[in-house]
């Protein structure tokens, strides 16, 4: 690693950033069209919750196996496989005519997204080790920048009445091309060998606190991905364009937070960043619930976006330094717990909304932000770069 030139490191960093871009742009493109597809298939809130459940189920079922595959085939190889498969299945949701078809497609969107996500984060941990400064949050900043781009394009697609089928097909093809172009420049390395663990490895005692923080953050983050537009339509009673704009506000503030994150961490430390971030998420959710007007919900979404921006990247960075697991195993162990927030919470939001309303559902989600504040108080402040 010492023989790598600055230009060589930069080239690998850019290549890995492209895969974060593919993941973020692809996922937010899908999320930006959820309200359109909901109307296209005439789904109610409970049905949408069931449909959205398919994606995290696919993600969770492949999580432990992905860690094993990364160990045997390298994160570099699995990242390419994940990117290509994710891009292909992303082409399909807009063409589905029945709810059951969409459920099957989203299951594979979730499973392929997991392969891409876990392998690109493992790559990021390896590249982080080549630098003497924090860069991990910036990788996730690229993801958010791509997410903002995907949300903005989605907004334009809605504005000009472009069907979700053609929109997502175009995005999938573009992501396939990007992945193929930049794969040769990615980092070819193998994480340090550690004793084999069972396929369904859970985080050890040291990592469990981080896992629970990750769980709560992902619960809040994915709730906004899946329900931000519907919240505007059902609670704020805004038009589709205002609903899409709300998602853009969320993605923009998350992007700003992630690009500023490494500097803020260097200035005040990880624990303070995690504490203030959790407080912002809680405040943003409460503002959105108790002041359900266009401008105030925009403000609430901005606070949530800024709040969740650094939490998961910093948790992943800490997991990559585990002494009992290699980086891919540690990331998989934390993600196994963390992504339960994706599996459980957004679909429950749909069921609560159907039984009561979305304001009550968002208030329930705020409890996870409160849990984050408490869990962060239990961890020790550690440097990002050791």
mmCIF file of C-alpha atoms in Angstrom:
data_model
loop_
_atom_site.group_PDB
_atom_site.id
_atom_site.type_symbol
_atom_site.label_atom_id
_atom_site.label_comp_id
_atom_site.label_asym_id
_atom_site.label_seq_id
_atom_site.Cartn_x
_atom_site.Cartn_y
_atom_site.Cartn_z
ATOM 1 C CA UNK A 1 0.000 0.000 0.000
ATOM 2 C CA UNK A 2 2.874 2.368 0.689
ATOM 3 C CA UNK A 3 3.984 2.019 -2.953
ATOM 4 C CA UNK A 4 0.719 3.477 -4.240
ATOM 5 C CA UNK A 5 1.146 6.972 -5.651
ATOM 6 C CA UNK A 6 -1.157 9.839 -4.764
ATOM 7 C CA UNK A 7 -2.566 9.664 -8.298
ATOM 8 C CA UNK A 8 -3.168 5.920 -7.922
ATOM 9 C CA UNK A 9 -5.019 6.394 -4.635
ATOM 10 C CA UNK A 10 -7.059 9.212 -6.128
ATOM 11 C CA UNK A 11 -8.000 7.073 -9.123
ATOM 12 C CA UNK A 12 -9.267 4.263 -6.895
ATOM 13 C CA UNK A 13 -11.107 6.750 -4.684
ATOM 14 C CA UNK A 14 -12.880 8.246 -7.712
ATOM 15 C CA UNK A 15 -13.761 4.802 -9.076
ATOM 16 C CA UNK A 16 -15.248 3.713 -5.760
ATOM 17 C CA UNK A 17 -17.145 7.012 -5.563
ATOM 18 C CA UNK A 18 -18.780 6.167 -8.899
ATOM 19 C CA UNK A 19 -20.258 3.005 -7.399
ATOM 20 C CA UNK A 20 -21.624 5.056 -4.481
ATOM 21 C CA UNK A 21 -23.103 7.344 -7.155
ATOM 22 C CA UNK A 22 -24.714 4.381 -8.944
ATOM 23 C CA UNK A 23 -26.278 3.180 -5.699
ATOM 24 C CA UNK A 24 -27.551 6.603 -4.647
ATOM 25 C CA UNK A 25 -28.859 7.754 -8.022
ATOM 26 C CA UNK A 26 -30.560 4.436 -8.701
ATOM 27 C CA UNK A 27 -32.235 4.200 -5.309
ATOM 28 C CA UNK A 28 -33.470 7.807 -5.194
ATOM 29 C CA UNK A 29 -34.763 7.483 -8.755
ATOM 30 C CA UNK A 30 -36.977 4.640 -7.554
ATOM 31 C CA UNK A 31 -37.966 6.511 -4.372
ATOM 32 C CA UNK A 32 -38.891 9.641 -6.331
ATOM 33 C CA UNK A 33 -41.456 7.630 -8.322
ATOM 34 C CA UNK A 34 -43.106 5.809 -5.402
ATOM 35 C CA UNK A 35 -46.141 8.170 -5.356
ATOM 36 C CA UNK A 36 -46.535 7.780 -9.145
ATOM 37 C CA UNK A 37 -46.362 3.977 -9.005
ATOM 38 C CA UNK A 38 -48.720 3.976 -6.020
ATOM 39 C CA UNK A 39 -51.305 5.818 -8.132
ATOM 40 C CA UNK A 40 -50.529 3.703 -11.205
ATOM 41 C CA UNK A 41 -51.397 0.479 -9.319
ATOM 42 C CA UNK A 42 -54.163 2.067 -7.174
ATOM 43 C CA UNK A 43 -52.501 1.027 -3.904
ATOM 44 C CA UNK A 44 -53.688 2.206 -0.486
ATOM 45 C CA UNK A 45 -51.259 2.951 2.345
ATOM 46 C CA UNK A 46 -51.348 -0.580 3.774
ATOM 47 C CA UNK A 47 -50.763 -2.131 0.346
ATOM 48 C CA UNK A 48 -47.885 0.248 -0.298
ATOM 49 C CA UNK A 49 -46.414 -0.726 3.064
ATOM 50 C CA UNK A 50 -46.573 -4.401 2.049
ATOM 51 C CA UNK A 51 -44.960 -3.650 -1.317
ATOM 52 C CA UNK A 52 -42.158 -1.653 0.299
ATOM 53 C CA UNK A 53 -41.548 -4.538 2.691
ATOM 54 C CA UNK A 54 -40.254 -6.655 -0.210
ATOM 55 C CA UNK A 55 -37.142 -4.566 -0.814
ATOM 56 C CA UNK A 56 -35.667 -4.738 2.714
ATOM 57 C CA UNK A 57 -36.597 -8.431 2.979
ATOM 58 C CA UNK A 58 -34.517 -9.105 -0.132
ATOM 59 C CA UNK A 59 -31.743 -6.992 1.330
ATOM 60 C CA UNK A 60 -31.730 -8.756 4.694
ATOM 61 C CA UNK A 61 -31.886 -12.303 3.332
ATOM 62 C CA UNK A 62 -28.755 -11.758 1.244
ATOM 63 C CA UNK A 63 -26.798 -9.791 3.874
ATOM 64 C CA UNK A 64 -24.972 -12.698 5.581
ATOM 65 C CA UNK A 65 -24.289 -14.496 2.302
ATOM 66 C CA UNK A 66 -22.856 -11.344 0.768
ATOM 67 C CA UNK A 67 -20.235 -11.085 3.527
ATOM 68 C CA UNK A 68 -19.133 -14.643 2.770
ATOM 69 C CA UNK A 69 -18.994 -13.975 -0.961
ATOM 70 C CA UNK A 70 -16.911 -10.821 -0.432
ATOM 71 C CA UNK A 71 -14.416 -12.854 1.591
ATOM 72 C CA UNK A 72 -14.057 -15.490 -1.134
ATOM 73 C CA UNK A 73 -14.404 -13.388 -4.300
ATOM 74 C CA UNK A 74 -13.214 -9.929 -3.090
ATOM 75 C CA UNK A 75 -15.261 -6.797 -2.546
ATOM 76 C CA UNK A 76 -14.139 -5.523 -5.957
ATOM 77 C CA UNK A 77 -15.705 -8.435 -7.852
ATOM 78 C CA UNK A 78 -18.878 -8.444 -5.783
ATOM 79 C CA UNK A 79 -19.240 -4.677 -6.217
ATOM 80 C CA UNK A 80 -19.346 -5.084 -9.999
ATOM 81 C CA UNK A 81 -21.824 -7.971 -9.798
ATOM 82 C CA UNK A 82 -24.018 -5.983 -7.427
ATOM 83 C CA UNK A 83 -23.926 -2.827 -9.562
ATOM 84 C CA UNK A 84 -24.804 -4.638 -12.780
ATOM 85 C CA UNK A 85 -27.613 -6.682 -11.224
ATOM 86 C CA UNK A 86 -29.033 -3.674 -9.342
ATOM 87 C CA UNK A 87 -29.065 -1.576 -12.512
ATOM 88 C CA UNK A 88 -30.841 -4.321 -14.467
ATOM 89 C CA UNK A 89 -33.665 -4.882 -11.985
ATOM 90 C CA UNK A 90 -34.067 -1.118 -11.526
ATOM 91 C CA UNK A 91 -35.333 -1.010 -15.117
ATOM 92 C CA UNK A 92 -38.425 -3.068 -14.218
ATOM 93 C CA UNK A 93 -40.687 -1.492 -11.504
ATOM 94 C CA UNK A 94 -42.438 0.980 -13.805
ATOM 95 C CA UNK A 95 -43.536 -1.828 -16.143
ATOM 96 C CA UNK A 96 -45.342 -3.852 -13.462
ATOM 97 C CA UNK A 97 -49.120 -4.111 -13.882
ATOM 98 C CA UNK A 98 -49.950 -5.959 -10.653
ATOM 99 C CA UNK A 99 -49.005 -5.563 -7.028
ATOM 100 C CA UNK A 100 -47.544 -9.095 -6.784
ATOM 101 C CA UNK A 101 -45.238 -8.400 -9.728
ATOM 102 C CA UNK A 102 -43.919 -5.253 -8.075
ATOM 103 C CA UNK A 103 -43.285 -7.186 -4.847
ATOM 104 C CA UNK A 104 -41.113 -9.728 -6.695
ATOM 105 C CA UNK A 105 -39.160 -7.034 -8.528
ATOM 106 C CA UNK A 106 -38.547 -5.021 -5.338
ATOM 107 C CA UNK A 107 -37.313 -8.150 -3.570
ATOM 108 C CA UNK A 108 -34.546 -8.381 -6.162
ATOM 109 C CA UNK A 109 -33.934 -4.633 -6.067
ATOM 110 C CA UNK A 110 -33.284 -5.056 -2.342
ATOM 111 C CA UNK A 111 -31.039 -8.110 -2.668
ATOM 112 C CA UNK A 112 -28.910 -6.641 -5.456
ATOM 113 C CA UNK A 113 -28.696 -3.291 -3.673
ATOM 114 C CA UNK A 114 -27.356 -5.137 -0.625
ATOM 115 C CA UNK A 115 -24.604 -6.804 -2.655
ATOM 116 C CA UNK A 116 -23.600 -3.442 -4.081
ATOM 117 C CA UNK A 117 -23.886 -1.563 -0.767
ATOM 118 C CA UNK A 118 -21.936 -3.967 1.405
ATOM 119 C CA UNK A 119 -19.151 -4.464 -1.119
ATOM 120 C CA UNK A 120 -18.700 -0.764 -1.910
ATOM 121 C CA UNK A 121 -18.542 0.061 1.816
ATOM 122 C CA UNK A 122 -15.950 -2.679 2.273
ATOM 123 C CA UNK A 123 -13.982 -1.087 -0.579
ATOM 124 C CA UNK A 124 -14.352 2.307 1.108
ATOM 125 C CA UNK A 125 -12.948 0.978 4.396
ATOM 126 C CA UNK A 126 -9.932 -0.394 2.510
ATOM 127 C CA UNK A 127 -9.338 2.909 0.716
ATOM 128 C CA UNK A 128 -9.796 4.843 3.974
ATOM 129 C CA UNK A 129 -6.840 2.854 5.376
ATOM 130 C CA UNK A 130 -4.622 4.362 2.650
ATOM 131 C CA UNK A 131 -5.259 7.904 3.903
ATOM 132 C CA UNK A 132 -4.237 9.733 7.064
ATOM 133 C CA UNK A 133 -7.432 11.805 7.138
ATOM 134 C CA UNK A 134 -11.130 10.956 7.296
ATOM 135 C CA UNK A 135 -12.738 10.327 3.889
ATOM 136 C CA UNK A 136 -15.472 7.814 4.783
ATOM 137 C CA UNK A 137 -18.260 10.352 5.233
ATOM 138 C CA UNK A 138 -17.413 11.918 1.877
ATOM 139 C CA UNK A 139 -18.057 8.600 0.116
ATOM 140 C CA UNK A 140 -21.547 8.702 1.568
ATOM 141 C CA UNK A 141 -21.698 12.344 0.520
ATOM 142 C CA UNK A 142 -21.268 11.136 -3.049
ATOM 143 C CA UNK A 143 -24.171 8.749 -2.448
ATOM 144 C CA UNK A 144 -26.317 11.632 -1.239
ATOM 145 C CA UNK A 145 -25.224 13.906 -4.088
ATOM 146 C CA UNK A 146 -26.308 11.168 -6.466
ATOM 147 C CA UNK A 147 -29.507 10.823 -4.460
ATOM 148 C CA UNK A 148 -30.156 14.524 -4.880
ATOM 149 C CA UNK A 149 -29.535 14.176 -8.610
ATOM 150 C CA UNK A 150 -31.902 11.233 -8.817
ATOM 151 C CA UNK A 151 -34.562 13.110 -6.851
ATOM 152 C CA UNK A 152 -34.159 16.207 -9.037
ATOM 153 C CA UNK A 153 -34.472 14.165 -12.228
ATOM 154 C CA UNK A 154 -37.495 12.415 -10.723
ATOM 155 C CA UNK A 155 -39.047 15.809 -10.008
ATOM 156 C CA UNK A 156 -38.581 16.807 -13.651
ATOM 157 C CA UNK A 157 -40.006 13.488 -14.833
ATOM 158 C CA UNK A 158 -43.155 14.086 -12.758
ATOM 159 C CA UNK A 159 -43.349 17.711 -13.898
ATOM 160 C CA UNK A 160 -43.269 16.663 -17.562
ATOM 161 C CA UNK A 161 -45.506 13.600 -17.015
ATOM 162 C CA UNK A 162 -42.862 11.060 -18.058
ATOM 163 C CA UNK A 163 -44.014 7.548 -17.164
ATOM 164 C CA UNK A 164 -42.052 5.757 -14.390
ATOM 165 C CA UNK A 165 -41.389 2.878 -16.821
ATOM 166 C CA UNK A 166 -39.361 4.968 -19.276
ATOM 167 C CA UNK A 167 -37.732 7.006 -16.518
ATOM 168 C CA UNK A 168 -36.395 4.005 -14.578
ATOM 169 C CA UNK A 169 -35.424 2.133 -17.741
ATOM 170 C CA UNK A 170 -33.214 5.046 -18.793
ATOM 171 C CA UNK A 171 -31.652 5.293 -15.345
ATOM 172 C CA UNK A 172 -30.888 1.557 -15.239
ATOM 173 C CA UNK A 173 -29.145 1.594 -18.607
ATOM 174 C CA UNK A 174 -27.045 4.645 -17.668
ATOM 175 C CA UNK A 175 -25.954 2.999 -14.397
ATOM 176 C CA UNK A 176 -24.919 -0.170 -16.269
ATOM 177 C CA UNK A 177 -22.652 1.851 -18.525
ATOM 178 C CA UNK A 178 -21.044 3.793 -15.641
ATOM 179 C CA UNK A 179 -20.319 0.590 -13.694
ATOM 180 C CA UNK A 180 -18.621 -1.075 -16.650
ATOM 181 C CA UNK A 181 -16.463 1.988 -17.405
ATOM 182 C CA UNK A 182 -15.084 2.541 -13.882
ATOM 183 C CA UNK A 183 -14.697 -1.042 -12.624
ATOM 184 C CA UNK A 184 -11.098 -1.467 -13.926
ATOM 185 C CA UNK A 185 -9.903 1.386 -11.671
ATOM 186 C CA UNK A 186 -11.338 -0.009 -8.416
ATOM 187 C CA UNK A 187 -9.178 -1.162 -5.461
ATOM 188 C CA UNK A 188 -8.034 -4.781 -5.723
ATOM 189 C CA UNK A 189 -7.452 -5.872 -2.152
ATOM 190 C CA UNK A 190 -8.530 -8.531 0.316
ATOM 191 C CA UNK A 191 -9.514 -7.720 3.930
ATOM 192 C CA UNK A 192 -7.327 -9.159 6.680
ATOM 193 C CA UNK A 193 -7.993 -12.816 7.410
ATOM 194 C CA UNK A 194 -9.938 -13.610 10.572
ATOM 195 C CA UNK A 195 -11.399 -16.892 11.854
ATOM 196 C CA UNK A 196 -14.482 -18.009 9.923
ATOM 197 C CA UNK A 197 -17.781 -17.180 11.556
ATOM 198 C CA UNK A 198 -21.215 -18.590 10.871
ATOM 199 C CA UNK A 199 -23.121 -17.217 7.911
ATOM 200 C CA UNK A 200 -25.559 -15.445 10.213
ATOM 201 C CA UNK A 201 -22.933 -13.689 12.356
ATOM 202 C CA UNK A 202 -24.292 -11.067 14.700
ATOM 203 C CA UNK A 203 -22.255 -8.139 16.064
ATOM 204 C CA UNK A 204 -20.173 -8.835 19.148
ATOM 205 C CA UNK A 205 -20.822 -6.993 22.416
ATOM 206 C CA UNK A 206 -18.501 -4.131 21.432
ATOM 207 C CA UNK A 207 -20.351 -3.495 18.170
ATOM 208 C CA UNK A 208 -23.905 -3.980 19.439
ATOM 209 C CA UNK A 209 -24.332 -0.345 20.569
ATOM 210 C CA UNK A 210 -23.229 0.844 17.157
ATOM 211 C CA UNK A 211 -25.667 -1.589 15.549
ATOM 212 C CA UNK A 212 -28.618 -0.199 17.503
ATOM 213 C CA UNK A 213 -27.704 3.374 16.564
ATOM 214 C CA UNK A 214 -27.467 2.240 12.957
ATOM 215 C CA UNK A 215 -30.877 0.551 13.277
ATOM 216 C CA UNK A 216 -32.559 3.728 14.548
ATOM 217 C CA UNK A 217 -30.887 5.983 11.990
ATOM 218 C CA UNK A 218 -31.786 3.705 9.075
ATOM 219 C CA UNK A 219 -35.369 3.518 10.332
ATOM 220 C CA UNK A 220 -35.677 7.311 10.215
ATOM 221 C CA UNK A 221 -33.726 7.649 6.967
ATOM 222 C CA UNK A 222 -35.696 5.065 5.002
ATOM 223 C CA UNK A 223 -39.025 6.320 6.312
ATOM 224 C CA UNK A 224 -38.290 9.630 4.595
ATOM 225 C CA UNK A 225 -37.174 7.868 1.393
ATOM 226 C CA UNK A 226 -40.369 5.850 1.182
ATOM 227 C CA UNK A 227 -42.985 8.146 2.720
ATOM 228 C CA UNK A 228 -41.855 11.760 2.279
ATOM 229 C CA UNK A 229 -43.857 12.276 -0.912
ATOM 230 C CA UNK A 230 -46.939 10.467 0.386
ATOM 231 C CA UNK A 231 -46.791 12.523 3.614
ATOM 232 C CA UNK A 232 -46.996 15.723 1.590
ATOM 233 C CA UNK A 233 -49.959 14.450 -0.393
ATOM 234 C CA UNK A 234 -51.933 12.959 2.515
ATOM 235 C CA UNK A 235 -51.081 15.260 5.439
ATOM 236 C CA UNK A 236 -49.947 18.563 3.911
ATOM 237 C CA UNK A 237 -52.388 18.160 0.980
ATOM 238 C CA UNK A 238 -49.791 19.449 -1.465
ATOM 239 C CA UNK A 239 -49.538 18.793 -5.195
ATOM 240 C CA UNK A 240 -47.253 16.114 -6.640
ATOM 241 C CA UNK A 241 -44.647 18.716 -7.595
ATOM 242 C CA UNK A 242 -44.512 20.082 -4.023
ATOM 243 C CA UNK A 243 -44.267 16.508 -2.736
ATOM 244 C CA UNK A 244 -41.292 15.820 -5.025
ATOM 245 C CA UNK A 245 -39.711 19.110 -3.948
ATOM 246 C CA UNK A 246 -39.908 17.948 -0.319
ATOM 247 C CA UNK A 247 -37.888 14.857 -1.165
ATOM 248 C CA UNK A 248 -35.340 17.075 -2.943
ATOM 249 C CA UNK A 249 -35.044 19.265 0.195
ATOM 250 C CA UNK A 250 -34.341 16.150 2.239
ATOM 251 C CA UNK A 251 -31.682 14.877 -0.164
ATOM 252 C CA UNK A 252 -29.979 18.283 -0.547
ATOM 253 C CA UNK A 253 -29.543 18.752 3.199
ATOM 254 C CA UNK A 254 -28.312 15.186 3.612
ATOM 255 C CA UNK A 255 -25.759 15.826 0.870
ATOM 256 C CA UNK A 256 -24.552 19.061 2.471
ATOM 257 C CA UNK A 257 -24.237 17.319 5.839
ATOM 258 C CA UNK A 258 -22.150 14.491 4.419
ATOM 259 C CA UNK A 259 -19.727 16.688 2.514
ATOM 260 C CA UNK A 260 -19.243 18.822 5.641
ATOM 261 C CA UNK A 261 -19.144 15.795 7.938
ATOM 262 C CA UNK A 262 -15.436 14.921 7.839
ATOM 263 C CA UNK A 263 -14.450 18.486 8.766
ATOM 264 C CA UNK A 264 -17.019 18.703 11.556
ATOM 265 C CA UNK A 265 -15.872 15.374 12.998
ATOM 266 C CA UNK A 266 -12.269 16.596 12.974
ATOM 267 C CA UNK A 267 -13.338 19.748 14.818
ATOM 268 C CA UNK A 268 -15.634 18.403 17.546
ATOM 269 C CA UNK A 269 -15.306 14.592 17.567
ATOM 270 C CA UNK A 270 -17.515 11.674 16.633
ATOM 271 C CA UNK A 271 -19.661 11.532 19.750
ATOM 272 C CA UNK A 272 -20.748 15.167 19.561
ATOM 273 C CA UNK A 273 -21.536 14.807 15.864
ATOM 274 C CA UNK A 274 -23.662 11.724 16.582
ATOM 275 C CA UNK A 275 -25.413 13.462 19.505
ATOM 276 C CA UNK A 276 -26.270 16.653 17.626
ATOM 277 C CA UNK A 277 -27.276 14.646 14.559
ATOM 278 C CA UNK A 278 -29.718 12.540 16.578
ATOM 279 C CA UNK A 279 -31.216 15.675 18.119
ATOM 280 C CA UNK A 280 -31.737 17.178 14.664
ATOM 281 C CA UNK A 281 -33.556 14.056 13.457
ATOM 282 C CA UNK A 282 -35.877 14.103 16.473
ATOM 283 C CA UNK A 283 -36.588 17.830 16.128
ATOM 284 C CA UNK A 284 -37.244 17.510 12.388
ATOM 285 C CA UNK A 285 -39.743 14.694 12.834
ATOM 286 C CA UNK A 286 -41.591 16.582 15.578
ATOM 287 C CA UNK A 287 -41.757 19.748 13.479
ATOM 288 C CA UNK A 288 -43.184 17.743 10.569
ATOM 289 C CA UNK A 289 -45.793 16.108 12.813
ATOM 290 C CA UNK A 290 -46.989 19.119 14.794
ATOM 291 C CA UNK A 291 -46.677 21.786 12.073
ATOM 292 C CA UNK A 292 -47.967 20.039 8.930
ATOM 293 C CA UNK A 293 -47.647 22.943 6.511
ATOM 294 C CA UNK A 294 -45.564 23.139 3.349
ATOM 295 C CA UNK A 295 -42.773 25.406 4.610
ATOM 296 C CA UNK A 296 -42.562 23.878 8.085
ATOM 297 C CA UNK A 297 -42.453 20.322 6.719
ATOM 298 C CA UNK A 298 -39.710 21.420 4.330
ATOM 299 C CA UNK A 299 -37.852 22.706 7.400
ATOM 300 C CA UNK A 300 -38.494 19.429 9.213
ATOM 301 C CA UNK A 301 -37.220 17.395 6.256
ATOM 302 C CA UNK A 302 -34.109 19.607 6.112
ATOM 303 C CA UNK A 303 -33.384 18.938 9.779
ATOM 304 C CA UNK A 304 -33.870 15.196 9.330
ATOM 305 C CA UNK A 305 -31.658 15.152 6.244
ATOM 306 C CA UNK A 306 -28.879 17.022 8.014
ATOM 307 C CA UNK A 307 -29.291 14.811 11.065
ATOM 308 C CA UNK A 308 -29.066 11.397 9.413
ATOM 309 C CA UNK A 309 -26.270 12.486 7.052
ATOM 310 C CA UNK A 310 -23.255 11.399 9.124
ATOM 311 C CA UNK A 311 -24.610 8.740 11.480
ATOM 312 C CA UNK A 312 -24.381 5.581 9.358
ATOM 313 C CA UNK A 313 -21.056 6.502 7.650
ATOM 314 C CA UNK A 314 -19.412 7.085 11.036
ATOM 315 C CA UNK A 315 -20.837 3.853 12.437
ATOM 316 C CA UNK A 316 -19.521 1.938 9.405
ATOM 317 C CA UNK A 317 -16.122 3.589 9.814
ATOM 318 C CA UNK A 318 -15.938 2.411 13.429
ATOM 319 C CA UNK A 319 -17.103 -1.076 12.461
ATOM 320 C CA UNK A 320 -14.266 -1.336 9.930
ATOM 321 C CA UNK A 321 -11.748 -1.132 12.784
ATOM 322 C CA UNK A 322 -13.087 -4.162 14.642
ATOM 323 C CA UNK A 323 -10.347 -6.379 16.094
ATOM 324 C CA UNK A 324 -12.529 -9.511 16.151
ATOM 325 C CA UNK A 325 -13.857 -9.396 12.567
ATOM 326 C CA UNK A 326 -12.432 -8.258 9.240
ATOM 327 C CA UNK A 327 -14.027 -5.166 7.700
ATOM 328 C CA UNK A 328 -16.566 -6.980 5.510
ATOM 329 C CA UNK A 329 -17.657 -9.270 8.373
ATOM 330 C CA UNK A 330 -17.984 -6.334 10.782
ATOM 331 C CA UNK A 331 -19.969 -4.296 8.274
ATOM 332 C CA UNK A 332 -22.246 -7.262 7.580
ATOM 333 C CA UNK A 333 -22.764 -7.889 11.302
ATOM 334 C CA UNK A 334 -23.714 -4.266 11.995
ATOM 335 C CA UNK A 335 -25.788 -4.049 8.826
ATOM 336 C CA UNK A 336 -27.703 -7.200 9.796
ATOM 337 C CA UNK A 337 -29.059 -5.328 12.814
ATOM 338 C CA UNK A 338 -29.045 -1.868 11.250
ATOM 339 C CA UNK A 339 -31.013 -2.801 8.155
ATOM 340 C CA UNK A 340 -33.756 -4.225 10.318
ATOM 341 C CA UNK A 341 -34.718 -0.554 10.521
ATOM 342 C CA UNK A 342 -35.299 -0.749 6.770
ATOM 343 C CA UNK A 343 -37.201 -4.028 7.098
ATOM 344 C CA UNK A 344 -39.475 -3.214 10.017
ATOM 345 C CA UNK A 345 -40.167 0.499 10.267
ATOM 346 C CA UNK A 346 -41.240 1.848 6.821
ATOM 347 C CA UNK A 347 -43.815 -0.927 6.258
ATOM 348 C CA UNK A 348 -45.130 -0.388 9.796
ATOM 349 C CA UNK A 349 -45.539 3.283 8.918
ATOM 350 C CA UNK A 350 -47.938 2.166 6.187
ATOM 351 C CA UNK A 351 -49.953 -0.044 8.525
ATOM 352 C CA UNK A 352 -50.185 2.685 11.189
ATOM 353 C CA UNK A 353 -51.173 5.213 8.528
ATOM 354 C CA UNK A 354 -53.944 2.930 7.293
ATOM 355 C CA UNK A 355 -55.226 2.329 10.831
ATOM 356 C CA UNK A 356 -54.852 5.931 12.009
ATOM 357 C CA UNK A 357 -52.927 8.497 9.931
ATOM 358 C CA UNK A 358 -49.417 9.364 8.751
ATOM 359 C CA UNK A 359 -48.889 12.027 11.424
ATOM 360 C CA UNK A 360 -49.211 9.410 14.140
ATOM 361 C CA UNK A 361 -46.946 7.085 12.158
ATOM 362 C CA UNK A 362 -44.245 9.770 11.889
ATOM 363 C CA UNK A 363 -44.579 10.463 15.623
ATOM 364 C CA UNK A 364 -43.868 6.785 16.285
ATOM 365 C CA UNK A 365 -40.752 7.031 14.083
ATOM 366 C CA UNK A 366 -39.606 9.975 16.220
ATOM 367 C CA UNK A 367 -39.225 7.506 19.098
ATOM 368 C CA UNK A 368 -36.311 5.910 17.206
ATOM 369 C CA UNK A 369 -34.568 9.278 17.034
ATOM 370 C CA UNK A 370 -35.016 9.625 20.785
ATOM 371 C CA UNK A 371 -33.542 6.134 21.205
ATOM 372 C CA UNK A 372 -30.520 7.221 19.159
ATOM 373 C CA UNK A 373 -29.817 10.112 21.512
ATOM 374 C CA UNK A 374 -29.843 7.716 24.461
ATOM 375 C CA UNK A 375 -27.662 5.102 22.741
ATOM 376 C CA UNK A 376 -25.071 7.670 21.651
ATOM 377 C CA UNK A 377 -24.707 8.754 25.275
ATOM 378 C CA UNK A 378 -23.563 5.181 26.062
ATOM 379 C CA UNK A 379 -20.620 5.055 23.637
ATOM 380 C CA UNK A 380 -17.100 6.393 23.999
ATOM 381 C CA UNK A 381 -15.748 9.089 21.698
ATOM 382 C CA UNK A 382 -13.160 7.587 19.333
ATOM 383 C CA UNK A 383 -11.142 9.051 16.449
ATOM 384 C CA UNK A 384 -12.232 8.272 12.891
ATOM 385 C CA UNK A 385 -8.618 7.856 11.797
ATOM 386 C CA UNK A 386 -6.432 5.666 14.005
#
